[in-house]
C-alpha cells in the first residue's frame, strides 16, 4: 500500500456520461498529480494541484476538470465521455512541489472503460 | 511529439546478468531525470533519479547514467533478479515540476 488511495478501482460507463475519480494523497503530502495511461501509451500528465491551488497543467482536455479540496483530497471529473477516454487514470502525491528529485508516490489507479 | 523516448518496448535478460534500459530525450531544459518501475495492477514506484549536473547516480543494484551531450540516459540493474521483471518508465522534468514520462520498457528476467 503506497498510501495514495484511488477510488473506484474500476469504472464502466457509457459514452456521453460524466464520472468523478477520487484521490486521497499520502498523509502529509500537499501536492496531487493526475496522469492518464492509455493502451500502449506512456503516462500523460494531466494536471497538478498544490495545497488546493492549480500548479501545473498538461494535456488535459476541456471536457476534463479537477480540484483539490481543503482536506487535500482531489477529484478528477471527466464529462461527455468518448470511447477514447478509456484508460488507466493515476493519481500521485508528494510532500511539496517541486518533487522531481525524489519522485512521486502513485496510487494503484482507476481503470475507466467507456462503452 | 514525444519528448522522452524509450525505443525498446521489451527486454529479456538472464538472471544474474546486467539489464540495461535506455532512454532518449529531446528537451535540453530538462534538469532532473527519474526512473519508475511498475508491476501489473499497481501504480508506478519511484526507483532512482539523477540531476542534470551529474553523470552517474547509484543506489544498490541500480545505477543511472546520464550523457547530456547525447541527450541519453540509461538504467543499469546488476545483478538482475526475477523480481525485477516489470515495466520501467523513464521520466524527465524541467523547472515547474511537470514530469514527462516515456512509453516504458517491459523487462523480463529469466530464472
Coordinates of N, CA and C in Angstrom, one line a residue:
Chain A
X1 N 0.9 -1.2 0.0 CA 0.0 0.0 0.0 C 0.9 1.3 0.0
X2 N 0.7 2.1 -1.1 CA 1.6 3.2 -1.2 C 1.2 4.4 -0.3
X3 N -0.1 4.3 0.2 CA -0.6 5.4 1.0 C -1.4 6.4 0.2
X4 N -1.4 6.3 -1.2 CA -2.2 7.1 -2.0 C -3.4 6.2 -2.4
X5 N -4.6 6.7 -2.1 CA -5.8 5.9 -2.3 C -6.7 6.4 -3.5
X6 N -7.0 5.6 -4.4 CA -7.8 6.0 -5.5 C -9.1 5.2 -5.6
X7 N -10.2 5.8 -5.7 CA -11.5 5.1 -5.9 C -12.3 5.7 -7.0
X8 N -13.1 4.9 -7.7 CA -13.1 3.5 -7.6 C -11.9 2.8 -8.3
X9 N -11.7 1.5 -8.2 CA -10.6 0.9 -8.9 C -11.0 0.6 -10.3
X10 N -12.3 0.3 -10.6 CA -12.8 0.1 -11.9 C -14.1 0.8 -12.1
X11 N -14.3 1.3 -13.4 CA -15.5 2.1 -13.7 C -15.8 1.8 -15.1
X12 N -17.1 1.4 -15.4 CA -17.5 1.2 -16.7 C -18.7 2.1 -16.9
X13 N -18.7 2.9 -18.0 CA -19.7 3.8 -18.2 C -20.0 4.0 -19.7
X14 N -21.1 4.6 -20.1 CA -21.4 4.8 -21.5 C -20.9 6.1 -22.0
X15 N -20.8 6.2 -23.3 CA -20.4 7.4 -24.0 C -21.4 8.5 -23.6
X16 N -20.8 9.7 -23.5 CA -21.7 10.9 -23.2 C -21.9 11.1 -21.7
X17 N -21.5 10.1 -20.9 CA -21.7 10.3 -19.5 C -20.6 11.1 -18.8
X18 N -20.8 11.3 -17.5 CA -19.8 12.0 -16.7 C -19.5 11.2 -15.5
X19 N -18.2 11.1 -15.2 CA -17.7 10.4 -14.0 C -16.8 11.2 -13.2
X20 N -16.6 10.8 -11.9 CA -15.7 11.5 -11.0 C -14.8 10.5 -10.4
X21 N -13.5 10.7 -10.5 CA -12.5 9.9 -9.9 C -11.9 10.6 -8.7
X22 N -11.7 9.8 -7.7 CA -11.3 10.4 -6.4 C -9.9 9.9 -6.0
X23 N -9.1 10.8 -5.3 CA -7.8 10.5 -4.9 C -7.6 11.1 -3.5
X24 N -7.1 10.3 -2.6 CA -6.7 10.7 -1.3 C -5.1 10.6 -1.2
X25 N -4.4 11.7 -1.1 CA -3.0 11.7 -1.1 C -2.4 11.0 0.1
X26 N -1.2 10.7 0.1 CA -0.5 10.1 1.3 C -0.5 11.2 2.4
X27 N -0.6 10.7 3.6 CA -0.7 11.6 4.7 C 0.5 12.6 4.8
X28 N 0.2 13.9 4.8 CA 1.3 14.9 4.9 C 1.7 15.4 3.5
X29 N 1.2 14.8 2.4 CA 1.5 15.3 1.1 C 0.6 16.4 0.7
X30 N 1.1 17.5 0.2 CA 0.3 18.6 -0.2 C 0.0 18.7 -1.7
X31 N 0.8 18.0 -2.5 CA 0.7 18.1 -3.9 C 0.1 16.8 -4.5
X32 N -0.8 17.0 -5.4 CA -1.5 15.9 -6.1 C -1.4 16.1 -7.6
X33 N -1.1 15.0 -8.3 CA -0.9 15.0 -9.7 C -1.8 13.9 -10.3
X34 N -2.4 14.2 -11.5 CA -3.2 13.3 -12.2 C -2.5 12.9 -13.6
X35 N -2.5 11.6 -13.8 CA -1.9 11.1 -15.1 C -2.9 10.2 -15.8
X36 N -2.8 10.1 -17.1 CA -3.6 9.2 -17.9 C -2.7 8.2 -18.6
X37 N -3.0 7.0 -18.5 CA -2.3 6.0 -19.3 C -3.2 5.2 -20.2
X38 N -3.1 5.5 -21.5 CA -3.9 4.8 -22.5 C -3.2 3.6 -22.9
X39 N -3.8 2.7 -23.7 CA -3.2 1.5 -24.1 C -2.0 1.8 -25.0
X40 N -0.9 1.1 -24.6 CA 0.4 1.3 -25.3 C 1.0 2.7 -25.2
X41 N 0.5 3.5 -24.3 CA 1.0 4.9 -24.2 C 1.7 5.0 -22.8
X42 N 2.6 5.9 -22.8 CA 3.2 6.3 -21.5 C 2.2 7.0 -20.6
X43 N 2.7 7.5 -19.5 CA 1.9 8.3 -18.6 C 1.8 9.7 -19.1
X44 N 0.6 10.2 -19.4 CA 0.4 11.5 -19.9 C 0.0 12.4 -18.7
X45 N 0.8 13.5 -18.4 CA 0.5 14.4 -17.4 C -0.8 15.2 -17.7
X46 N -1.7 15.2 -16.7 CA -2.9 16.0 -16.9 C -2.9 17.3 -16.1
X47 N -2.7 17.2 -14.8 CA -2.8 18.4 -14.0 C -2.2 18.2 -12.6
X48 N -1.8 19.3 -12.0 CA -1.2 19.2 -10.7 C -1.9 20.2 -9.8
X49 N -2.1 19.9 -8.5 CA -2.6 20.8 -7.5 C -1.6 20.8 -6.4
X50 N -1.5 21.9 -5.8 CA -0.6 22.0 -4.6 C -1.4 22.8 -3.5
X51 N -1.7 22.2 -2.4 CA -2.4 22.8 -1.3 C -3.7 23.6 -1.8
X52 N -4.4 23.0 -2.7 CA -5.7 23.5 -3.1 C -5.6 24.4 -4.3
X53 N -4.4 24.7 -4.8 CA -4.3 25.6 -6.0 C -3.8 24.8 -7.2
X54 N -4.3 25.1 -8.3 CA -3.7 24.5 -9.5 C -2.3 25.0 -9.7
X55 N -1.3 24.1 -9.9 CA 0.1 24.5 -10.0 C 0.6 24.3 -11.5
X56 N 0.2 23.2 -12.1 CA 0.7 23.0 -13.5 C -0.4 22.2 -14.3
X57 N -0.4 22.5 -15.6 CA -1.4 21.9 -16.4 C -0.7 21.2 -17.6
X58 N -1.2 20.0 -17.9 CA -0.6 19.3 -19.1 C -1.6 19.2 -20.2
X59 N -1.7 18.1 -20.8 CA -2.6 17.9 -22.0 C -4.0 17.5 -21.5
X60 N -4.6 18.3 -20.7 CA -5.9 18.0 -20.2 C -6.9 18.5 -21.1
X61 N -7.9 17.7 -21.5 CA -9.0 18.1 -22.4 C -9.9 19.1 -21.6
X62 N -10.6 19.9 -22.4 CA -11.5 20.9 -21.8 C -12.7 20.1 -21.1
X63 N -13.0 18.9 -21.6 CA -14.1 18.1 -21.0 C -13.7 17.6 -19.6
X64 N -12.4 17.7 -19.3 CA -11.9 17.2 -18.0 C -11.6 18.4 -17.1
X65 N -11.9 18.2 -15.8 CA -11.6 19.2 -14.8 C -11.2 18.5 -13.5
X66 N -10.5 19.3 -12.7 CA -10.1 18.7 -11.4 C -10.1 19.8 -10.3
X67 N -10.1 19.3 -9.1 CA -9.9 20.2 -8.0 C -9.3 19.5 -6.8
X68 N -8.8 20.3 -5.9 CA -8.2 19.8 -4.7 C -8.9 20.5 -3.5
X69 N -9.5 19.7 -2.6 CA -10.3 20.2 -1.5 C -9.5 20.6 -0.3
X70 N -10.1 21.3 0.6 CA -9.3 21.7 1.9 C -8.7 20.5 2.6
X71 N -9.3 19.4 2.5 CA -8.7 18.2 3.2 C -7.7 17.5 2.4
X72 N -7.3 18.2 1.2 CA -6.3 17.8 0.3 C -6.6 16.6 -0.6
X73 N -7.8 16.0 -0.5 CA -8.2 15.0 -1.5 C -8.5 15.7 -2.8
X74 N -8.4 15.0 -3.9 CA -8.6 15.6 -5.2 C -9.6 14.8 -5.9
X75 N -10.3 15.4 -6.8 CA -11.3 14.8 -7.7 C -11.0 15.2 -9.2
X76 N -11.0 14.2 -10.1 CA -10.9 14.4 -11.5 C -12.2 14.1 -12.1
X77 N -12.8 15.1 -12.7 CA -14.1 15.0 -13.4 C -14.0 14.9 -14.9
X78 N -14.6 13.8 -15.4 CA -14.5 13.6 -16.9 C -15.9 13.6 -17.4
X79 N -16.2 14.5 -18.4 CA -17.5 14.6 -18.9 C -17.6 14.4 -20.4
X80 N -18.8 14.2 -20.9 CA -19.1 13.9 -22.3 C -18.1 12.8 -22.8
X81 N -18.1 11.7 -22.1 CA -17.1 10.7 -22.3 C -17.1 10.1 -23.7
X82 N -16.0 9.9 -24.2 CA -15.8 9.2 -25.5 C -15.1 7.9 -25.3
X83 N -15.2 7.0 -26.4 CA -14.5 5.7 -26.3 C -13.0 5.9 -26.0
X84 N -12.4 6.9 -26.6 CA -11.0 7.2 -26.5 C -10.6 7.6 -25.1
X85 N -11.5 7.9 -24.2 CA -11.2 8.2 -22.9 C -10.9 7.0 -22.0
X86 N -11.2 5.9 -22.5 CA -10.9 4.6 -21.8 C -9.4 4.5 -21.5
X87 N -9.1 4.4 -20.3 CA -7.6 4.4 -19.9 C -7.5 4.1 -18.4
X88 N -6.3 4.0 -18.0 CA -5.9 4.0 -16.6 C -5.6 5.4 -16.1
X89 N -6.3 5.8 -15.1 CA -6.0 7.2 -14.5 C -5.3 7.0 -13.2
X90 N -4.1 7.6 -13.1 CA -3.3 7.5 -11.9 C -3.3 8.9 -11.2
X91 N -3.3 8.8 -9.9 CA -3.1 9.9 -9.0 C -1.8 9.7 -8.3
X92 N -1.0 10.8 -8.1 CA 0.2 10.7 -7.4 C 0.3 11.8 -6.4
X93 N 1.1 11.7 -5.4 CA 1.2 12.8 -4.4 C 2.7 13.0 -4.0
X94 N 3.0 14.1 -3.5 CA 4.3 14.4 -3.0 C 4.2 15.4 -1.9
X95 N 5.2 15.5 -1.0 CA 5.2 16.4 0.1 C 5.1 17.8 -0.3
X96 N 5.9 18.2 -1.3 CA 5.9 19.6 -1.7 C 6.1 19.6 -3.2
X97 N 6.3 20.8 -3.7 CA 6.5 21.0 -5.2 C 7.6 22.0 -5.4
X98 N 8.6 21.7 -6.1 CA 8.8 20.5 -7.0 C 9.2 19.3 -6.3
X99 N 8.9 18.2 -6.9 CA 9.3 16.9 -6.3 C 10.1 16.1 -7.2
X100 N 10.7 16.7 -8.2 CA 11.3 16.0 -9.3 C 12.5 15.2 -8.9
X101 N 13.2 15.5 -7.8 CA 14.4 14.9 -7.5 C 14.2 13.6 -6.6
X102 N 13.0 13.5 -6.1 CA 12.7 12.3 -5.3 C 11.5 11.5 -5.7
X103 N 10.8 12.0 -6.7 CA 9.7 11.3 -7.3 C 8.4 11.4 -6.5
X104 N 7.4 10.9 -7.1 CA 6.0 11.0 -6.5 C 5.7 9.6 -6.0
X105 N 4.7 9.6 -5.2 CA 4.1 8.3 -4.8 C 2.8 8.1 -5.5
X106 N 2.7 7.0 -6.3 CA 1.5 6.8 -7.1 C 0.5 5.9 -6.4
X107 N -0.8 6.1 -6.7 CA -1.8 5.2 -6.3 C -1.9 4.1 -7.3
X108 N -2.8 3.1 -7.1 CA -2.8 1.9 -8.0 C -3.7 2.2 -9.2
X109 N -4.4 3.4 -9.3 CA -5.1 3.7 -10.5 C -6.5 3.4 -10.5
X110 N -7.3 4.1 -11.4 CA -8.7 3.8 -11.7 C -8.7 3.4 -13.1
X111 N -9.3 2.2 -13.4 CA -9.4 1.8 -14.8 C -10.8 2.2 -15.3
X112 N -10.8 3.1 -16.2 CA -12.1 3.6 -16.8 C -12.3 3.0 -18.2
X113 N -13.5 2.4 -18.3 CA -13.9 1.8 -19.6 C -15.1 2.5 -20.1
X114 N -15.1 3.1 -21.3 CA -16.2 3.7 -21.8 C -16.8 2.9 -23.0
X115 N -18.0 2.5 -22.9 CA -18.6 1.6 -23.9 C -19.7 2.3 -24.7
Chain B
X1 N 4.5 14.9 -30.3 CA 5.9 14.9 -30.3 C 6.4 14.4 -28.9
X2 N 7.0 13.2 -28.9 CA 7.5 12.6 -27.7 C 8.8 13.2 -27.2
X3 N 8.8 13.8 -26.1 CA 10.0 14.4 -25.5 C 10.9 13.4 -24.8
X4 N 10.3 12.3 -24.4 CA 11.0 11.3 -23.7 C 10.7 10.0 -24.4
X5 N 11.8 9.3 -24.9 CA 11.6 8.1 -25.8 C 12.3 6.9 -25.1
X6 N 11.6 5.8 -25.2 CA 12.2 4.5 -24.8 C 12.0 3.6 -26.0
X7 N 13.0 3.5 -26.8 CA 12.8 2.8 -28.1 C 12.7 1.3 -28.1
X8 N 13.0 0.7 -26.9 CA 12.8 -0.7 -26.8 C 11.6 -1.0 -26.0
X9 N 10.5 -1.6 -26.6 CA 9.3 -1.9 -25.8 C 9.5 -3.0 -24.8
X10 N 10.5 -3.9 -25.2 CA 10.7 -5.0 -24.2 C 12.2 -5.4 -24.3
X11 N 12.5 -6.2 -23.2 CA 13.9 -6.6 -23.0 C 13.9 -7.9 -22.2
X12 N 14.6 -8.9 -22.6 CA 14.7 -10.1 -21.8 C 16.2 -10.3 -21.4
X13 N 16.4 -10.7 -20.1 CA 17.7 -10.8 -19.6 C 17.8 -12.1 -18.7
X14 N 18.9 -12.7 -18.7 CA 19.1 -13.9 -17.8 C 19.3 -13.4 -16.4
X15 N 18.8 -14.2 -15.4 CA 19.0 -13.8 -14.0 C 20.5 -13.8 -13.7
X16 N 20.9 -12.8 -13.0 CA 22.3 -12.6 -12.6 C 23.1 -11.7 -13.6
X17 N 22.6 -11.5 -14.8 CA 23.3 -10.7 -15.7 C 22.8 -9.2 -15.6
X18 N 23.5 -8.4 -16.4 CA 23.1 -6.9 -16.3 C 21.9 -6.6 -17.2
X19 N 21.0 -5.8 -16.7 CA 19.9 -5.3 -17.5 C 20.3 -3.8 -17.8
X20 N 20.2 -3.4 -19.1 CA 20.4 -2.0 -19.4 C 19.2 -1.5 -20.2
X21 N 18.6 -0.5 -19.5 CA 17.4 0.1 -20.1 C 17.8 1.5 -20.6
X22 N 17.4 1.8 -21.8 CA 17.8 3.1 -22.4 C 16.7 4.1 -22.6
X23 N 17.0 5.4 -22.6 CA 16.1 6.4 -22.7 C 16.7 7.6 -23.4
X24 N 16.0 8.2 -24.3 CA 16.5 9.4 -25.0 C 15.5 10.5 -24.8
X25 N 16.0 11.8 -24.8 CA 15.1 12.9 -24.6 C 15.5 14.0 -25.6
X26 N 14.5 14.9 -25.8 CA 14.8 15.9 -26.8 C 14.9 17.3 -26.2
X27 N 14.3 17.5 -25.0 CA 14.2 18.8 -24.4 C 15.5 19.1 -23.6
X28 N 16.3 20.1 -24.0 CA 17.5 20.4 -23.3 C 17.3 21.1 -22.0
X29 N 16.0 21.5 -21.7 CA 15.7 22.2 -20.5 C 15.4 21.2 -19.3
X30 N 15.3 20.0 -19.6 CA 15.1 19.0 -18.5 C 16.3 19.1 -17.6
X31 N 16.0 19.1 -16.3 CA 17.0 19.2 -15.3 C 17.1 18.1 -14.3
X32 N 16.0 17.2 -14.3 CA 16.0 16.0 -13.5 C 15.5 14.9 -14.3
X33 N 16.0 13.7 -14.0 CA 15.6 12.5 -14.7 C 15.3 11.5 -13.7
X34 N 14.2 10.7 -13.9 CA 13.8 9.7 -12.9 C 13.5 8.4 -13.6
X35 N 13.6 7.3 -12.9 CA 13.2 6.0 -13.3 C 12.1 5.5 -12.4
X36 N 11.1 4.9 -12.9 CA 10.0 4.3 -12.2 C 9.8 2.9 -12.6
X37 N 9.4 2.0 -11.7 CA 9.1 0.6 -12.0 C 7.6 0.4 -11.8
X38 N 7.0 -0.4 -12.7 CA 5.6 -0.6 -12.5 C 5.3 -2.1 -12.7
X39 N 4.6 -2.7 -11.6 CA 4.1 -4.0 -11.7 C 2.7 -4.0 -12.2
X40 N 2.2 -5.1 -12.8 CA 0.7 -5.1 -13.2 C -0.2 -4.8 -12.0
X41 N -1.2 -4.0 -12.3 CA -2.3 -3.7 -11.3 C -1.8 -2.9 -10.2
X42 N -0.6 -2.2 -10.3 CA -0.1 -1.3 -9.3 C 0.3 0.0 -10.0
X43 N 0.4 1.0 -9.2 CA 0.9 2.3 -9.7 C 2.4 2.2 -9.8
X44 N 3.0 3.1 -10.6 CA 4.5 3.2 -10.7 C 5.1 3.5 -9.4
X45 N 6.3 2.9 -9.2 CA 7.1 3.2 -8.0 C 8.4 3.8 -8.3
X46 N 8.7 4.9 -7.6 CA 10.0 5.6 -7.9 C 11.2 4.7 -7.5
X47 N 12.1 4.8 -8.5 CA 13.4 3.9 -8.3 C 14.6 4.8 -7.9
X48 N 14.9 5.7 -8.8 CA 16.1 6.5 -8.7 C 16.0 7.7 -9.6
X49 N 16.8 8.7 -9.2 CA 16.8 10.0 -10.0 C 18.2 10.4 -10.2
X50 N 18.3 11.4 -11.1 CA 19.6 12.0 -11.3 C 19.4 13.4 -11.8
X51 N 20.2 14.3 -11.2 CA 20.2 15.7 -11.6 C 21.0 15.9 -12.9
X52 N 20.7 16.9 -13.7 CA 21.4 17.1 -14.9 C 22.9 17.6 -14.7
X53 N 23.2 17.9 -13.5 CA 24.6 18.3 -13.2 C 25.5 17.1 -12.9
X54 N 24.9 16.0 -12.8 CA 25.7 14.8 -12.6 C 25.7 13.8 -13.8
X55 N 26.6 12.9 -13.8 CA 26.6 11.9 -14.9 C 26.3 10.5 -14.4
X56 N 26.2 10.3 -13.1 CA 26.0 9.0 -12.6 C 25.4 9.1 -11.2
X57 N 24.5 8.2 -10.9 CA 23.9 8.1 -9.6 C 23.6 6.6 -9.3
X58 N 24.0 6.2 -8.1 CA 24.0 4.7 -7.8 C 23.2 4.5 -6.5
X59 N 22.4 3.4 -6.6 CA 21.6 3.1 -5.4 C 21.5 1.6 -5.4
X60 N 22.3 0.9 -4.6 CA 22.3 -0.5 -4.6 C 22.6 -1.2 -5.9
X61 N 21.6 -2.0 -6.4 CA 21.8 -2.7 -7.7 C 21.5 -1.8 -8.9
X62 N 21.0 -0.6 -8.6 CA 20.5 0.3 -9.7 C 21.5 1.5 -9.8
X63 N 21.9 1.7 -11.1 CA 22.8 2.9 -11.4 C 22.2 3.5 -12.6
X64 N 22.1 4.9 -12.6 CA 21.6 5.6 -13.7 C 22.8 6.4 -14.2
X65 N 23.0 6.4 -15.6 CA 24.0 7.2 -16.2 C 23.3 8.2 -17.1
X66 N 23.9 9.4 -17.1 CA 23.4 10.5 -17.9 C 24.4 11.0 -18.9
X67 N 24.1 11.1 -20.2 CA 25.0 11.7 -21.2 C 24.3 12.9 -21.8
X68 N 24.6 14.0 -21.2 CA 23.8 15.2 -21.6 C 24.1 15.6 -23.1
X69 N 25.3 15.4 -23.5 CA 25.6 15.8 -24.9 C 24.8 15.0 -25.9
X70 N 24.6 13.7 -25.5 CA 23.8 12.8 -26.4 C 22.3 12.8 -26.1
X71 N 22.0 13.5 -25.0 CA 20.6 13.5 -24.5 C 20.1 12.1 -24.3
X72 N 20.9 11.4 -23.6 CA 20.6 9.9 -23.4 C 20.9 9.6 -21.9
X73 N 20.0 8.7 -21.4 CA 20.3 8.2 -20.1 C 20.0 6.7 -20.1
X74 N 20.6 6.0 -19.2 CA 20.4 4.5 -19.1 C 20.3 4.1 -17.6
X75 N 19.6 3.0 -17.4 CA 19.4 2.4 -16.1 C 20.1 1.0 -16.2
X76 N 21.0 0.8 -15.3 CA 21.7 -0.5 -15.2 C 21.2 -1.2 -13.9
X77 N 20.9 -2.4 -14.1 CA 20.5 -3.3 -12.9 C 21.4 -4.4 -12.9
X78 N 22.2 -4.5 -11.8 CA 23.2 -5.6 -11.7 C 23.2 -6.1 -10.2
X79 N 23.1 -7.4 -10.0 CA 22.7 -8.4 -10.9 C 21.2 -8.4 -11.1
X80 N 20.6 -8.7 -12.2 CA 19.2 -8.8 -12.4 C 18.6 -10.0 -11.7
X81 N 17.4 -9.7 -11.1 CA 16.7 -10.8 -10.4 C 15.3 -10.9 -11.0
X82 N 14.7 -12.1 -10.8 CA 13.3 -12.3 -11.4 C 12.3 -11.3 -10.9
X83 N 12.5 -10.8 -9.6 CA 11.6 -9.8 -9.1 C 11.7 -8.4 -9.8
X84 N 12.7 -8.3 -10.6 CA 12.9 -7.0 -11.3 C 12.0 -7.0 -12.6
X85 N 11.4 -8.1 -12.9 CA 10.5 -8.1 -14.1 C 9.4 -7.2 -13.9
X86 N 9.3 -6.2 -14.7 CA 8.3 -5.1 -14.6 C 8.4 -4.2 -15.8
X87 N 7.6 -3.2 -15.8 CA 7.7 -2.2 -16.9 C 8.5 -1.0 -16.2
X88 N 9.5 -0.5 -16.9 CA 10.3 0.6 -16.4 C 10.0 1.8 -17.2
X89 N 9.7 2.9 -16.5 CA 9.4 4.2 -17.2 C 10.6 5.1 -16.9
X90 N 11.1 5.8 -17.9 CA 12.0 6.9 -17.8 C 11.1 8.1 -17.8
X91 N 11.5 9.1 -17.0 CA 10.8 10.3 -16.9 C 11.8 11.5 -16.7
X92 N 11.3 12.7 -17.1 CA 12.1 13.9 -17.1 C 11.3 15.1 -16.7
X93 N 12.0 16.0 -16.0 CA 11.2 17.2 -15.6 C 12.1 18.5 -15.8
X94 N 11.4 19.6 -16.1 CA 12.1 20.8 -16.1 C 11.5 21.7 -15.0
X95 N 12.0 22.9 -14.8 CA 11.5 23.7 -13.7 C 10.0 23.9 -13.9
X96 N 9.3 23.7 -12.8 CA 7.9 23.8 -12.8 C 7.2 22.5 -12.4
X97 N 8.0 21.5 -12.2 CA 7.5 20.3 -11.6 C 6.7 19.4 -12.5
X98 N 6.6 19.8 -13.8 CA 5.9 18.9 -14.7 C 6.8 17.8 -15.2
X99 N 6.4 16.6 -14.9 CA 7.2 15.4 -15.2 C 6.6 14.7 -16.4
X100 N 7.5 14.5 -17.4 CA 7.1 13.8 -18.7 C 7.6 12.4 -18.6
X101 N 6.8 11.4 -18.9 CA 7.1 10.0 -18.9 C 7.3 9.5 -20.3
X102 N 8.2 8.5 -20.4 CA 8.4 7.8 -21.6 C 7.3 6.7 -21.7
X103 N 7.3 5.9 -22.8 CA 6.3 4.9 -23.0 C 6.5 3.6 -22.2
X104 N 7.7 3.5 -21.7 CA 8.0 2.3 -20.9 C 8.7 1.2 -21.7
X105 N 9.5 0.4 -20.9 CA 10.2 -0.8 -21.5 C 9.8 -1.9 -20.5
X106 N 9.3 -3.0 -21.1 CA 9.0 -4.2 -20.3 C 10.2 -5.1 -20.1
X107 N 10.6 -5.3 -18.9 CA 11.8 -6.1 -18.6 C 11.4 -7.5 -18.1
X108 N 11.9 -8.5 -18.7 CA 11.7 -9.9 -18.2 C 13.0 -10.5 -17.8
X109 N 13.1 -10.9 -16.6 CA 14.3 -11.5 -16.1 C 14.0 -13.0 -16.0
X110 N 14.8 -13.8 -16.7 CA 14.5 -15.2 -16.9 C 15.4 -16.0 -15.9
X111 N 14.7 -16.8 -15.0 CA 15.5 -17.5 -14.0 C 16.4 -18.6 -14.6

